[in-house]
Coordinates of N, CA and C in Angstrom, one line a residue:
M1 N -52.3 -1.4 -200.4 CA -51.2 -0.3 -200.7 C -51.7 1.0 -200.6
R2 N -52.9 1.3 -201.2 CA -53.4 2.7 -200.9 C -53.4 3.2 -199.8
R3 N -54.0 2.1 -198.8 CA -54.5 2.4 -197.4 C -53.1 2.9 -196.7
L4 N -52.2 1.9 -197.0 CA -50.7 2.0 -196.4 C -50.2 3.5 -196.7
R5 N -50.3 4.0 -197.9 CA -50.1 5.2 -198.2 C -50.7 6.3 -197.4
W6 N -52.0 6.3 -197.4 CA -52.7 7.2 -196.5 C -52.4 7.3 -195.3
R7 N -52.1 6.0 -194.6 CA -51.6 5.9 -193.2 C -50.2 6.6 -193.0
V8 N -49.4 6.5 -193.9 CA -47.9 7.0 -193.8 C -48.2 8.7 -193.9
A9 N -49.0 9.1 -194.9 CA -49.2 10.4 -195.1 C -50.0 11.0 -194.0
A10 N -50.8 10.3 -193.2 CA -51.7 10.7 -191.9 C -50.7 11.1 -190.8
V11 N -49.7 9.9 -190.7 CA -48.8 9.9 -189.6 C -47.5 11.2 -189.8
A12 N -47.2 11.3 -191.3 CA -46.4 12.5 -191.5 C -47.0 13.7 -191.1
L13 N -48.3 13.9 -191.5 CA -49.1 15.1 -191.4 C -49.1 15.4 -189.8
G14 N -49.5 14.4 -189.2 CA -49.6 14.6 -187.6 C -48.2 15.0 -186.9
L15 N -47.1 14.3 -187.4 CA -45.8 14.8 -186.7 C -45.6 16.2 -187.2
A16 N -45.9 16.6 -188.5 CA -45.6 18.0 -188.8 C -46.5 18.9 -187.9
L17 N -47.6 18.6 -187.8 CA -48.6 19.6 -187.0 C -48.0 19.5 -185.5
A18 N -47.7 18.3 -185.0 CA -47.1 18.4 -183.8 C -45.9 19.1 -183.5
L19 N -44.9 19.0 -184.4 CA -43.7 19.8 -184.3 C -44.0 21.2 -184.4
E20 N -45.2 21.6 -185.2 CA -45.4 23.1 -185.4 C -46.0 23.7 -184.2
V21 N -46.8 22.8 -183.4 CA -47.6 23.2 -182.3 C -46.9 23.2 -181.1
L22 N -45.7 22.4 -181.1 CA -45.1 22.0 -179.7 C -44.4 23.2 -179.1
P23 N -43.8 24.2 -179.9 CA -43.2 25.4 -179.3 C -44.5 26.3 -178.5
A24 N -45.4 26.3 -179.1 CA -46.4 27.4 -178.6 C -47.0 26.6 -177.3
V25 N -47.1 25.3 -177.4 CA -47.5 24.6 -176.1 C -46.6 24.7 -175.0
L26 N -45.4 24.5 -175.4 CA -44.2 24.9 -174.3 C -44.1 26.2 -173.7
R27 N -44.6 27.1 -174.6 CA -44.4 28.6 -174.1 C -45.8 28.9 -173.2
W28 N -46.8 28.1 -173.6 CA -48.1 28.2 -172.8 C -47.7 27.7 -171.4
L29 N -47.1 26.5 -171.5 CA -46.8 25.7 -169.9 C -46.0 26.6 -169.1
R30 N -44.9 27.3 -169.8 CA -43.9 28.1 -168.9 C -44.7 29.2 -168.6
G31 N -45.5 29.9 -169.4 CA -46.3 31.0 -169.0 C -47.3 30.6 -167.7
G32 N -47.7 29.6 -167.7 CA -48.6 29.0 -166.6 C -48.0 28.7 -165.2
R33 N -46.7 28.7 -165.3 CA -45.9 28.6 -164.0 C -45.9 30.1 -163.5
R34 N -45.7 29.8 -162.0 CA -45.7 31.1 -161.1 C -44.3 31.7 -161.2
P35 N -44.2 32.9 -161.9 CA -42.8 33.4 -162.3 C -42.0 33.4 -160.8
G36 N -40.8 33.2 -160.7 CA -39.9 33.4 -159.5 C -39.5 34.8 -159.3
R37 N -39.0 35.1 -158.2 CA -38.9 36.5 -157.7 C -37.6 37.0 -158.4
R38 N -37.7 38.2 -159.0 CA -36.6 38.9 -159.7 C -36.6 40.5 -159.3
E39 N -35.7 40.7 -158.6 CA -35.6 42.1 -157.8 C -34.2 42.6 -157.9
V40 N -34.2 43.9 -158.5 CA -32.8 44.5 -158.6 C -32.9 45.6 -157.5
I41 N -32.1 45.8 -156.8 CA -31.9 47.1 -156.0 C -30.5 47.9 -156.1
F42 N -30.6 49.1 -156.3 CA -29.6 49.9 -156.8 C -29.2 50.8 -155.5
F43 N -27.8 51.2 -155.3 CA -27.3 51.9 -154.3 C -26.6 52.9 -154.9
P44 N -26.3 54.1 -154.1 CA -26.6 54.3 -152.8 C -27.9 54.4 -152.3
S45 N -28.0 54.0 -151.0 CA -29.3 54.0 -150.3 C -29.6 55.3 -149.7
Q46 N -30.8 55.9 -149.8 CA -31.2 56.9 -149.0 C -31.0 56.6 -147.4
V47 N -30.7 57.3 -146.5 CA -30.8 56.9 -145.0 C -32.1 57.1 -144.5
T48 N -32.6 56.1 -144.0 CA -33.9 56.2 -143.6 C -34.0 55.3 -142.2
C49 N -34.9 55.5 -141.5 CA -35.1 54.9 -140.2 C -35.8 53.4 -140.3
T50 N -34.7 52.3 -139.6 CA -35.2 50.9 -140.1 C -35.7 50.1 -138.7
E51 N -35.7 51.0 -137.7 CA -36.3 50.6 -136.4 C -37.7 49.6 -136.5
A52 N -38.4 49.8 -137.3 CA -39.6 49.2 -137.5 C -39.5 47.8 -137.9
L53 N -38.3 47.7 -138.6 CA -38.0 46.2 -139.1 C -37.2 45.4 -138.4
L54 N -36.5 45.9 -137.2 CA -35.5 45.3 -136.5 C -35.8 45.2 -134.9
Q55 N -37.2 44.8 -134.8 CA -37.8 44.5 -133.4 C -37.3 43.1 -133.0
A56 N -36.7 43.0 -131.9 CA -36.4 41.8 -131.3 C -37.6 40.9 -130.9
P57 N -37.6 39.6 -131.0 CA -38.7 38.8 -130.5 C -39.2 39.3 -129.0
G58 N -40.6 39.3 -129.0 CA -41.3 39.6 -127.8 C -41.3 41.2 -127.4
A59 N -40.4 42.0 -128.4 CA -40.4 43.4 -128.2 C -41.7 44.2 -128.4
G60 N -42.7 43.5 -129.0 CA -43.9 44.1 -129.5 C -43.9 45.0 -130.8
P61 N -44.8 45.4 -131.2 CA -44.7 46.3 -132.3 C -43.8 47.7 -131.9
A62 N -43.3 48.3 -133.0 CA -42.7 49.3 -132.9 C -43.6 50.3 -132.6
P63 N -42.9 51.4 -131.7 CA -43.8 52.6 -131.2 C -44.4 53.2 -132.5
A64 N -45.7 53.8 -132.4 CA -45.9 54.5 -133.5 C -45.5 55.9 -133.5
G65 N -45.3 56.5 -134.6 CA -44.8 57.8 -134.5 C -43.2 58.1 -134.2
C66 N -42.4 57.2 -134.6 CA -40.9 57.3 -134.2 C -40.5 58.7 -134.3
L67 N -39.8 59.2 -133.2 CA -39.6 60.7 -133.0 C -38.1 60.9 -133.7
C68 N -37.4 59.8 -134.3 CA -36.0 60.2 -134.9 C -36.3 61.1 -136.2
G69 N -35.4 61.7 -136.4 CA -35.3 62.7 -137.3 C -35.1 62.2 -138.7
L70 N -34.9 61.0 -138.9 CA -34.7 60.3 -140.3 C -36.1 60.0 -140.9
P71 N -36.1 60.0 -142.3 CA -37.2 59.6 -143.3 C -37.6 58.4 -142.8
H72 N -38.9 58.0 -142.9 CA -39.4 56.7 -142.7 C -40.1 55.9 -143.8
G73 N -39.7 56.4 -145.1 CA -40.2 55.6 -146.3 C -39.3 54.5 -146.7
E74 N -39.6 54.0 -147.5 CA -39.0 52.9 -148.2 C -37.5 53.2 -148.7
S75 N -36.5 52.6 -148.9 CA -35.1 52.8 -149.4 C -34.5 51.4 -149.7
S76 N -33.3 51.7 -150.3 CA -32.8 50.5 -150.8 C -32.2 49.4 -149.6
L77 N -31.7 50.0 -148.7 CA -31.5 49.4 -147.4 C -32.7 48.8 -147.0
S78 N -33.8 49.2 -146.8 CA -34.9 48.6 -146.0 C -35.5 47.3 -147.2
R79 N -35.3 47.8 -148.3 CA -35.5 46.4 -149.3 C -34.8 45.3 -149.1
L80 N -33.4 45.6 -149.0 CA -32.5 44.6 -148.7 C -32.9 44.0 -147.2
L81 N -33.0 44.6 -146.2 CA -33.6 44.2 -144.9 C -34.6 43.1 -145.1
R82 N -35.8 43.6 -145.7 CA -36.9 42.8 -145.7 C -36.6 41.7 -146.5
A83 N -35.7 41.4 -147.6 CA -35.5 40.2 -148.3 C -34.7 39.3 -147.4
L84 N -33.8 39.9 -146.5 CA -32.9 39.2 -145.5 C -34.0 38.5 -144.4
L85 N -34.8 39.5 -143.8 CA -35.6 39.0 -142.6 C -36.8 38.0 -143.0
A86 N -36.9 37.9 -144.4 CA -37.8 36.9 -144.9 C -37.5 35.3 -144.4
A87 N -36.3 35.4 -143.9 CA -35.7 33.6 -143.7 C -36.6 33.3 -142.7
R88 N -36.9 32.1 -142.8 CA -37.7 31.5 -141.9 C -36.9 30.2 -141.2
A89 N -36.1 29.5 -142.0 CA -35.5 28.3 -141.8 C -34.0 28.4 -141.7
S90 N -33.3 28.9 -142.8 CA -31.8 29.1 -142.7 C -31.5 30.3 -143.4
L91 N -30.3 30.7 -143.1 CA -29.6 31.7 -144.0 C -28.0 31.4 -143.9
E92 N -27.6 31.3 -145.2 CA -25.9 31.4 -145.7 C -25.5 32.6 -146.1
L93 N -24.6 33.1 -145.4 CA -23.9 34.3 -145.7 C -22.5 34.2 -146.1
C94 N -22.1 34.6 -147.2 CA -20.8 34.4 -147.8 C -20.4 36.0 -148.1
L95 N -19.7 36.7 -147.2 CA -19.5 38.0 -147.3 C -17.8 38.4 -147.2
F96 N -17.5 39.3 -148.2 CA -16.2 40.1 -147.9 C -15.9 40.9 -146.7
A97 N -16.8 41.9 -146.8 CA -16.7 42.9 -145.6 C -18.2 43.1 -145.1
F98 N -18.3 43.0 -143.6 CA -19.6 43.3 -143.1 C -19.4 44.1 -141.9
S99 N -19.8 45.3 -142.2 CA -19.8 46.2 -141.1 C -21.0 47.2 -141.0
S100 N -22.2 46.9 -141.6 CA -23.4 47.6 -141.4 C -24.0 47.2 -140.2
P101 N -24.3 48.3 -139.2 CA -24.9 47.8 -138.1 C -26.4 47.2 -138.2
Q102 N -27.2 47.8 -139.3 CA -28.4 47.5 -139.6 C -28.5 46.0 -139.9
L103 N -27.6 45.7 -140.9 CA -27.7 44.3 -141.3 C -27.3 43.3 -140.4
G104 N -26.2 43.8 -139.5 CA -25.6 42.9 -138.4 C -27.0 42.7 -137.5
R105 N -27.7 43.6 -137.2 CA -28.8 43.5 -136.2 C -29.9 42.6 -136.8
A106 N -30.0 42.6 -138.2 CA -31.0 41.7 -138.9 C -30.6 40.3 -138.8
V107 N -29.3 40.1 -139.1 CA -28.8 38.5 -138.8 C -28.8 38.1 -137.4
Q108 N -28.5 38.8 -136.6 CA -28.9 38.6 -135.0 C -30.2 38.3 -134.8
L109 N -31.1 39.0 -135.2 CA -32.6 38.9 -135.0 C -33.0 37.5 -135.6
L110 N -32.5 37.3 -136.8 CA -32.7 35.8 -137.2 C -32.3 34.7 -136.5
H111 N -31.3 34.9 -136.0 CA -30.8 33.8 -135.2 C -31.5 33.8 -133.8
Q112 N -31.8 35.0 -133.2 CA -32.9 34.8 -132.1 C -34.2 34.2 -132.4
R113 N -34.8 34.2 -133.5 CA -35.6 33.7 -134.0 C -35.7 32.2 -134.4
G114 N -34.5 31.7 -134.2 CA -34.3 30.3 -134.4 C -33.8 29.9 -136.0
V115 N -33.7 30.7 -136.7 CA -33.3 30.6 -138.1 C -31.7 30.2 -137.9
R116 N -31.3 29.1 -138.6 CA -29.9 28.4 -138.5 C -29.3 29.6 -139.6
V117 N -28.2 30.2 -139.2 CA -27.4 31.0 -139.6 C -26.1 30.6 -139.5
R118 N -25.2 30.6 -140.9 CA -23.8 30.4 -141.0 C -23.4 31.4 -141.9
V119 N -22.1 31.8 -141.5 CA -21.4 33.0 -141.9 C -19.9 32.6 -142.5
I120 N -19.4 32.9 -143.8 CA -18.1 32.7 -144.4 C -17.8 34.2 -144.5
T121 N -16.3 34.5 -144.2 CA -15.8 35.9 -144.3 C -14.4 35.7 -144.7
D122 N -13.9 37.0 -144.9 CA -12.5 37.2 -145.1 C -11.8 37.4 -143.9
C123 N -10.6 36.8 -143.7 CA -9.9 36.8 -142.4 C -9.2 38.2 -142.1
D124 N -9.0 38.9 -142.9 CA -8.4 40.3 -142.5 C -9.4 41.4 -142.2
Y125 N -10.3 41.3 -143.2 CA -11.6 42.3 -142.8 C -12.4 42.1 -141.7
M126 N -12.5 40.8 -141.4 CA -13.3 40.6 -140.0 C -12.8 41.0 -138.8
A127 N -11.5 41.3 -138.6 CA -10.7 41.7 -137.7 C -10.6 43.2 -137.5
L128 N -11.1 43.9 -138.3 CA -11.0 45.6 -138.5 C -12.1 46.2 -137.8
N129 N -11.8 47.5 -137.1 CA -12.7 48.0 -136.4 C -14.0 48.2 -137.1
G130 N -15.2 48.1 -136.4 CA -16.4 48.2 -137.2 C -16.9 47.0 -137.6
S131 N -16.2 45.9 -137.9 CA -16.7 44.7 -138.3 C -17.9 43.9 -137.4
Q132 N -18.9 43.6 -138.0 CA -20.0 42.8 -137.3 C -19.4 41.5 -136.9
I133 N -18.8 40.8 -137.5 CA -18.2 39.4 -137.4 C -18.0 39.0 -135.6
G134 N -17.4 39.8 -135.0 CA -17.3 39.6 -133.8 C -18.5 39.5 -132.9
L135 N -19.4 40.4 -133.2 CA -20.8 40.3 -132.5 C -21.5 39.2 -133.1
L136 N -21.5 38.8 -134.1 CA -22.2 37.4 -134.7 C -21.6 36.3 -134.0
R137 N -20.4 36.1 -133.7 CA -19.9 35.2 -133.1 C -20.3 35.2 -131.8
K138 N -20.1 36.3 -131.1 CA -20.5 36.4 -129.7 C -21.8 35.9 -129.5
A139 N -22.8 36.4 -130.3 CA -24.2 35.8 -130.3 C -24.2 34.3 -130.5
G140 N -23.3 33.4 -131.0 CA -23.4 32.1 -131.0 C -23.6 31.7 -132.4
I141 N -23.3 32.6 -133.3 CA -23.5 32.4 -134.7 C -22.2 31.7 -135.4
P142 N -22.3 30.6 -135.8 CA -20.9 30.1 -136.3 C -20.3 30.7 -137.7
V143 N -19.1 31.0 -137.5 CA -18.5 31.8 -138.6 C -17.3 31.1 -139.0
R144 N -16.9 30.9 -140.3 CA -15.6 30.4 -140.9 C -15.0 31.4 -141.6
H145 N -13.6 31.3 -141.7 CA -12.9 32.3 -142.6 C -11.6 31.5 -143.2
D146 N -11.2 32.4 -144.2 CA -10.1 31.9 -145.0 C -8.8 32.0 -144.2
Q147 N -7.6 31.5 -144.5 CA -6.4 31.9 -144.0 C -5.3 31.7 -145.0
D148 N -5.7 32.1 -146.3 CA -4.5 32.2 -147.2 C -4.5 33.5 -148.0
L149 N -3.6 33.7 -149.1 CA -3.3 34.8 -149.5 C -4.3 35.6 -150.1
G150 N -5.0 34.9 -150.9 CA -6.2 35.4 -151.8 C -7.5 36.0 -150.8
Y151 N -8.1 36.9 -151.3 CA -9.4 37.4 -150.4 C -10.4 36.5 -150.7
M152 N -11.4 36.4 -149.6 CA -12.7 35.7 -149.6 C -13.5 36.8 -150.2
H153 N -13.7 36.9 -151.5 CA -14.3 38.2 -152.0 C -15.6 38.0 -152.5
H154 N -16.3 37.0 -152.1 CA -17.6 36.7 -152.4 C -18.6 37.8 -151.8
K155 N -19.7 37.9 -152.3 CA -20.6 38.9 -151.6 C -22.1 38.3 -152.0
F156 N -22.7 37.2 -151.2 CA -23.8 36.5 -151.5 C -24.5 36.0 -150.4
A157 N -25.9 35.9 -150.4 CA -26.6 35.3 -149.1 C -27.5 34.3 -149.8
V158 N -27.9 33.3 -149.1 CA -29.2 32.3 -149.6 C -30.0 32.3 -148.4
V159 N -31.3 32.6 -148.7 CA -32.4 32.5 -147.7 C -33.2 31.4 -147.9
D160 N -33.4 30.6 -146.9 CA -34.2 29.3 -146.9 C -33.7 28.3 -148.0
R161 N -32.7 28.5 -148.6 CA -32.1 27.6 -149.7 C -33.1 27.9 -150.8
T162 N -33.9 29.0 -151.0 CA -34.6 29.1 -152.2 C -34.5 30.4 -152.8
T163 N -34.1 31.3 -152.1 CA -33.7 32.7 -152.6 C -32.2 33.2 -152.6
L164 N -31.8 33.5 -153.6 CA -30.4 34.2 -153.8 C -30.4 35.6 -153.8
I165 N -29.4 36.0 -152.9 CA -29.1 37.6 -152.7 C -27.7 37.9 -153.2
T166 N -27.4 38.4 -154.2 CA -25.9 38.9 -154.6 C -25.9 40.3 -155.6
G167 N -24.6 40.3 -155.7 CA -24.4 41.7 -156.3 C -23.0 42.2 -156.0
S168 N -22.7 43.4 -156.3 CA -21.5 44.2 -156.1 C -21.5 44.7 -154.5
L169 N -22.3 44.8 -154.0 CA -22.3 45.2 -152.5 C -21.7 44.7 -151.5
N170 N -20.7 45.3 -151.0 CA -20.2 45.0 -149.5 C -21.1 45.4 -148.6
W171 N -21.3 44.6 -147.5 CA -22.4 45.0 -146.6 C -21.4 45.9 -145.4
T172 N -21.3 47.1 -146.0 CA -20.7 48.2 -145.1 C -21.7 49.5 -145.2
T173 N -21.6 50.4 -144.4 CA -22.2 51.6 -144.4 C -21.6 52.4 -145.4
Q174 N -20.4 52.3 -145.6 CA -19.8 53.0 -146.7 C -20.4 52.9 -148.1
A175 N -20.5 51.6 -148.3 CA -21.0 50.9 -149.7 C -22.6 51.3 -149.7
I176 N -23.3 51.1 -148.6 CA -24.8 51.4 -148.7 C -25.1 52.8 -149.0
Q177 N -24.3 53.7 -148.2 CA -24.8 55.3 -148.3 C -24.0 55.8 -149.4
N178 N -22.8 55.4 -149.9 CA -22.0 56.3 -150.9 C -21.7 55.7 -152.1
N179 N -21.8 54.4 -152.2 CA -21.1 53.7 -153.6 C -22.4 53.4 -154.4
R180 N -21.9 53.4 -155.8 CA -23.0 52.9 -156.6 C -22.6 51.4 -156.9
E181 N -23.7 50.7 -156.1 CA -23.7 49.3 -156.2 C -25.0 48.6 -156.7
N182 N -25.1 47.4 -156.5 CA -26.2 46.8 -157.2 C -26.5 45.3 -156.2
V183 N -27.7 45.1 -155.9 CA -28.1 43.8 -155.4 C -29.2 43.1 -156.4
L184 N -28.9 41.9 -156.6 CA -29.9 41.1 -157.3 C -30.5 40.0 -156.5
I185 N -31.9 39.8 -156.4 CA -32.6 39.0 -155.7 C -33.4 38.0 -156.3
L186 N -33.3 36.8 -156.5 CA -33.7 35.8 -157.4 C -34.0 34.4 -156.8
D187 N -35.4 34.3 -157.0 CA -35.9 32.7 -156.9 C -35.6 31.9 -157.8
D188 N -34.4 31.3 -158.2 CA -34.1 30.6 -159.5 C -33.4 29.3 -158.9
A189 N -34.0 28.3 -159.0 CA -33.6 26.9 -158.4 C -32.2 26.7 -158.9
D190 N -31.8 27.0 -160.2 CA -30.6 26.4 -160.5 C -29.5 27.4 -160.1
C191 N -29.9 28.7 -160.2 CA -28.8 29.6 -159.5 C -28.7 29.4 -157.9
V192 N -29.6 29.3 -157.3 CA -29.5 29.0 -155.8 C -28.6 27.8 -155.6
R193 N -29.1 26.6 -156.3 CA -28.1 25.5 -156.1 C -26.6 25.6 -156.4
L194 N -26.3 26.4 -157.3 CA -24.9 26.5 -157.5 C -24.4 27.3 -156.6
F195 N -25.2 28.4 -155.9 CA -24.5 29.2 -155.0 C -24.4 28.3 -153.7
L196 N -25.3 27.7 -153.4 CA -25.1 26.6 -152.1 C -24.0 25.5 -152.2
E197 N -23.9 25.3 -153.5 CA -22.4 24.2 -153.8 C -21.5 24.9 -153.3
E198 N -21.4 26.2 -153.7 CA -20.1 27.1 -153.6 C -20.0 27.3 -152.3
F199 N -21.2 27.6 -151.5 CA -20.9 27.8 -150.2 C -20.6 26.8 -149.3
E200 N -21.3 25.4 -149.5 CA -20.8 24.4 -148.9 C -19.3 24.0 -149.2
R201 N -18.9 24.0 -150.5 CA -17.5 23.9 -150.7 C -16.5 24.6 -149.9
I202 N -16.8 25.8 -149.6 CA -16.0 27.0 -148.9 C -16.1 26.5 -147.6
W203 N -17.3 26.3 -146.9 CA -17.5 25.9 -145.4 C -16.6 24.7 -145.2
E204 N -16.5 23.8 -146.0 CA -15.6 22.6 -145.7 C -14.2 22.9 -145.8
E205 N -13.9 23.6 -146.8 CA -12.5 24.2 -147.1 C -11.9 25.1 -145.9
F206 N -12.9 25.9 -145.1 CA -12.5 26.7 -144.2 C -12.6 25.9 -142.9
N207 N -13.0 24.9 -143.0 CA -13.2 24.0 -141.4 C -11.9 24.4 -140.5
P208 N -12.2 24.7 -139.5 CA -11.2 25.2 -138.4 C -10.1 24.0 -138.2
K209 N -10.4 22.8 -138.5 CA -9.4 21.8 -138.3 C -8.4 21.8 -139.4
R210 N -8.6 22.6 -140.3 CA -7.5 22.6 -141.5 C -6.6 24.1 -141.3
Y211 N -6.9 24.7 -140.2 CA -6.1 25.9 -139.9 C -4.8 25.6 -139.6
T212 N -3.8 26.6 -140.3 CA -2.5 26.1 -139.8 C -1.7 27.6 -139.5
F213 N -2.1 28.0 -138.1 CA -1.8 29.1 -137.7 C 0.0 29.3 -137.7
F214 N 0.6 28.4 -137.3 CA 2.0 28.4 -137.0 C 2.7 27.8 -138.1
P215 N 4.0 28.2 -138.5 CA 4.7 27.5 -139.4 C 5.2 26.0 -139.0
P216 N 5.3 25.0 -140.0 CA 5.8 23.7 -139.6 C 7.1 23.7 -139.1
R217 N 7.7 22.8 -138.1 CA 9.0 22.6 -137.6 C 9.8 22.5 -139.1
G218 N 11.0 23.3 -139.0 CA 12.2 23.3 -139.8 C 11.8 24.1 -141.1
A219 N 10.7 24.8 -141.0 CA 10.4 25.7 -142.2 C 11.4 27.1 -142.4
A220 N 11.4 27.7 -143.4 CA 12.5 28.5 -143.7 C 11.8 29.8 -142.7
P221 N 12.7 30.7 -142.2 CA 12.6 31.8 -141.6 C 11.4 32.6 -141.9
G222 N 11.2 32.8 -143.3 CA 10.4 33.8 -143.9 C 8.9 33.3 -143.9
L223 N 8.7 32.0 -143.6 CA 7.4 31.4 -143.6 C 6.6 32.0 -142.7
Q224 N 5.4 32.6 -143.3 CA 4.4 33.4 -142.2 C 3.2 32.5 -141.8
G225 N 2.5 32.7 -140.8 CA 1.5 31.7 -140.0 C 0.4 31.5 -141.0
W226 N 0.3 32.2 -142.1 CA -1.0 31.8 -142.9 C -0.4 30.9 -144.0
G227 N 0.8 30.2 -144.0 CA 1.2 29.2 -145.0 C 1.7 30.0 -146.2
H228 N 2.2 31.1 -146.3 CA 2.8 31.7 -147.5 C 4.0 32.3 -147.2
P229 N 5.0 31.8 -147.7 CA 6.4 32.4 -147.4 C 6.6 33.8 -147.8
G230 N 6.9 34.7 -146.7 CA 7.3 36.1 -146.8 C 6.2 36.9 -147.3
Q231 N 5.0 36.4 -147.3 CA 3.9 37.2 -147.7 C 2.7 37.6 -146.9
T232 N 2.3 38.6 -146.7 CA 1.2 39.0 -145.7 C 0.3 40.0 -146.7
R233 N -0.9 40.0 -146.1 CA -2.0 40.8 -146.8 C -2.3 42.3 -146.1
V234 N -2.5 43.2 -146.9 CA -2.8 44.4 -146.4 C -4.3 45.0 -146.7
P235 N -5.0 44.8 -145.8 CA -6.3 45.4 -145.9 C -6.6 46.6 -146.0
A236 N -7.6 47.1 -146.8 CA -7.8 48.6 -146.7 C -8.8 48.8 -145.4
N237 N -9.2 50.0 -145.5 CA -9.6 50.4 -144.2 C -11.2 49.8 -144.0
A238 N -11.5 49.6 -142.7 CA -12.7 48.8 -142.7 C -14.1 49.4 -143.3
T239 N -14.0 50.7 -143.1 CA -15.2 51.3 -143.7 C -15.3 51.7 -145.1
S240 N -14.2 50.9 -145.9 CA -14.1 51.2 -147.5 C -15.1 50.2 -148.0
G241 N -15.8 50.6 -149.1 CA -16.8 49.8 -149.8 C -16.1 48.6 -150.3

């Protein structure tokens, strides 16, 4: 009986010690993992030369001592470009407004490098002057858009299915150079998975096979081409943030 009591006491003591030490062990294990990328970029961005980042394949290195009058240091835009141009396999873009020439060139450059690029955007804003969407389509990049009353107002990108780029920033020159905006860059598997699921859901929802550009036969006269009776969307200026 005495031996049994000692064994029970030893087991209880062992459990108590294990419970006491377990949190510290878990903290140590977490600390041993390589921390994921967490970067915050604030805008507006200083206007700088980005030509060195946007060289086409086979173009060779950028000429030394660029003679343009712009500063050649780091800026918020160049940091965003570097994060985007890090893509090696895939790039998913889900953007409300996209009119920045530098970001447009970066996306085309990735496409030329063989990165699989897909774009989701808003149907009204892609048709406005200055939009990069037409150029991306002309380059052979697949683009899908909404056709309903509400805006496709997301602003995120997923690089190589591992890095999330998101925030308040519309990819327009106005927003980049003038607006108070933020961009968050994360290598967080859970966040990336959720945003990829949202992208794939919208990509399928905006399948061109589902588009209904003309009202069905016998529809009321007020039925518009987007499937909403008597309602249209009025977009703001293309250069707005």
